[in-house]
CSV table of C-alpha atoms in Angstrom, one decimal:
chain,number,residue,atom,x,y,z
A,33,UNK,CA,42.0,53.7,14.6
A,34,UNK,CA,42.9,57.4,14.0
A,35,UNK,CA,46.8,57.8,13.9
A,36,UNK,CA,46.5,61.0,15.9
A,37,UNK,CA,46.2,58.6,18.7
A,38,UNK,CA,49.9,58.5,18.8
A,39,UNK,CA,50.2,61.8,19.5
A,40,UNK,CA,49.1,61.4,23.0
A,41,UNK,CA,52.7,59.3,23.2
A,42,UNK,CA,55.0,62.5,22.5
A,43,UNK,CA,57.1,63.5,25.3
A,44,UNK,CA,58.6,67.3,24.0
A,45,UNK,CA,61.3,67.1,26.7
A,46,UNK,CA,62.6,63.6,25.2
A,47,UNK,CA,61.6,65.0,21.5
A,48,UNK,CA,63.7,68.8,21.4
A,49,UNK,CA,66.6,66.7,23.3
A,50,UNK,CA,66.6,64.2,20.2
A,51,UNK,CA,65.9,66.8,17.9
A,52,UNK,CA,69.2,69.4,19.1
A,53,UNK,CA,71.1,65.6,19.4
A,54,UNK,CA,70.6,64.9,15.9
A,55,UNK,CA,71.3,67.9,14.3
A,56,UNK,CA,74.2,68.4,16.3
A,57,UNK,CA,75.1,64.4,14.7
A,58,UNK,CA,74.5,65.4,11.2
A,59,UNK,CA,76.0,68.4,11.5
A,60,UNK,CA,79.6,67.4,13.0
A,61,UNK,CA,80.0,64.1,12.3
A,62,UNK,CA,81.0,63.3,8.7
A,63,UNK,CA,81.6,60.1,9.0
A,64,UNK,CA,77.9,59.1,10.8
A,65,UNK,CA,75.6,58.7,7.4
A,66,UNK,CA,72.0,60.2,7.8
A,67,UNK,CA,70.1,57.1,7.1
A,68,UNK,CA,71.0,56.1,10.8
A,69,UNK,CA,70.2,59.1,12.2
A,70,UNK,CA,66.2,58.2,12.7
A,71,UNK,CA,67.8,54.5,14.1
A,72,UNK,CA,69.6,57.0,16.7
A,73,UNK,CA,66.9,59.5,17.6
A,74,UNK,CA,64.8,56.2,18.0
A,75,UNK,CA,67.3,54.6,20.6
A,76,UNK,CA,68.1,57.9,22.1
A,77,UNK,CA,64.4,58.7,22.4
A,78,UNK,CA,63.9,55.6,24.1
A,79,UNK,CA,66.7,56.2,26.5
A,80,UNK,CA,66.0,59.3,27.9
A,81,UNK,CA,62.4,58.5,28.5
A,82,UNK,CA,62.8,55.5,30.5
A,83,UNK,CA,65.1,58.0,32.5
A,84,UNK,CA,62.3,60.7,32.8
A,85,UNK,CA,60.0,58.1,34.1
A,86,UNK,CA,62.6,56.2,36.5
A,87,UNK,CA,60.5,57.3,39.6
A,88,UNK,CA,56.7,56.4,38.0
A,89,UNK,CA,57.8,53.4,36.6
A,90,UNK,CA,58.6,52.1,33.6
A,91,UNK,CA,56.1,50.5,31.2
A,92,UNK,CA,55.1,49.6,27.1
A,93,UNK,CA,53.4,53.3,27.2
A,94,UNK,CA,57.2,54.9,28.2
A,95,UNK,CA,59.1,53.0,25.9
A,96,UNK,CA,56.8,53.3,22.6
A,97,UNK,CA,56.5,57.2,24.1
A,98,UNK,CA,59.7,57.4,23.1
A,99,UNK,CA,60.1,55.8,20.5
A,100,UNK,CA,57.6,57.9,18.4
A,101,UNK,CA,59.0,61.3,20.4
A,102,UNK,CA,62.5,60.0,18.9
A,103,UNK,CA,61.0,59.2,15.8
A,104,UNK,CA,59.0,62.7,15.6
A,105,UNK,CA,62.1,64.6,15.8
A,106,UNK,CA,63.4,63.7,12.9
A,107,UNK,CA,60.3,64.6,11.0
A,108,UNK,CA,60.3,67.8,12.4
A,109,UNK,CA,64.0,68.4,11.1
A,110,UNK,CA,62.8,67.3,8.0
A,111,UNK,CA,59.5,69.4,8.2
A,112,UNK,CA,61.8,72.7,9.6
A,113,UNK,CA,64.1,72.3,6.6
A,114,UNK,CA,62.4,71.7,3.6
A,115,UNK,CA,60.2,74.8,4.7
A,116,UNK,CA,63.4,77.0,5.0
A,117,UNK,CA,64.6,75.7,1.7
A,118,UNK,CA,61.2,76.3,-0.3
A,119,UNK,CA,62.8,78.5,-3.0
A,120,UNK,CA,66.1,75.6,-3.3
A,121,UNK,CA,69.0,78.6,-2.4
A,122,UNK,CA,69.9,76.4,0.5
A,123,UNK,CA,73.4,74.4,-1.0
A,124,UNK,CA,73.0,70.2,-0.3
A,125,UNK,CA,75.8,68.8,1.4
């Protein structure tokens, strides 16, 4: 099975709303460590698909859907920063 298969599961609506949610989590809460911040865009992910898809019905396709949207976000944080930090003048915090 090609993993590009799960890419038919990503929801962008659910995945920029976990994205902004996260950042805005990392960002201005000190106390909330970063390890759980996947955990959290996984849950929220979840969340606000199941909402989306109230009306059509809910099914193992919505919830994994957004799980991996969740999930995705995250790696595109990851992906966004490490290319705007490519020569290191970014401080770590």
């Amino acid at each position: 099975m090609d993993i590009t298969y799960l890419l038919d599961f990503v929801n962008l609506l659910t995945l920029g709303i976990c994205l902004c949610v996260g950042y805005a989590m990392k960002t201005a809460f000190a106390w909330f460590r970063n390890k759980y911040i996947p955990l959290a865009a996984l849950c929220l992910g979840c969340i606000i698909n199941v909402l989306v898809n109230l009306d059509t019905g809910i099914n193992a396709a919505v919830v994994l859907g957004g799980m991996i949207s969740g999930l995705a976000s995250t790696g595109l944080y990851e992906m966004m920063r490490n290319l705007l930090d490519k020569d290191g003048s970014l401080p770590d915090k």
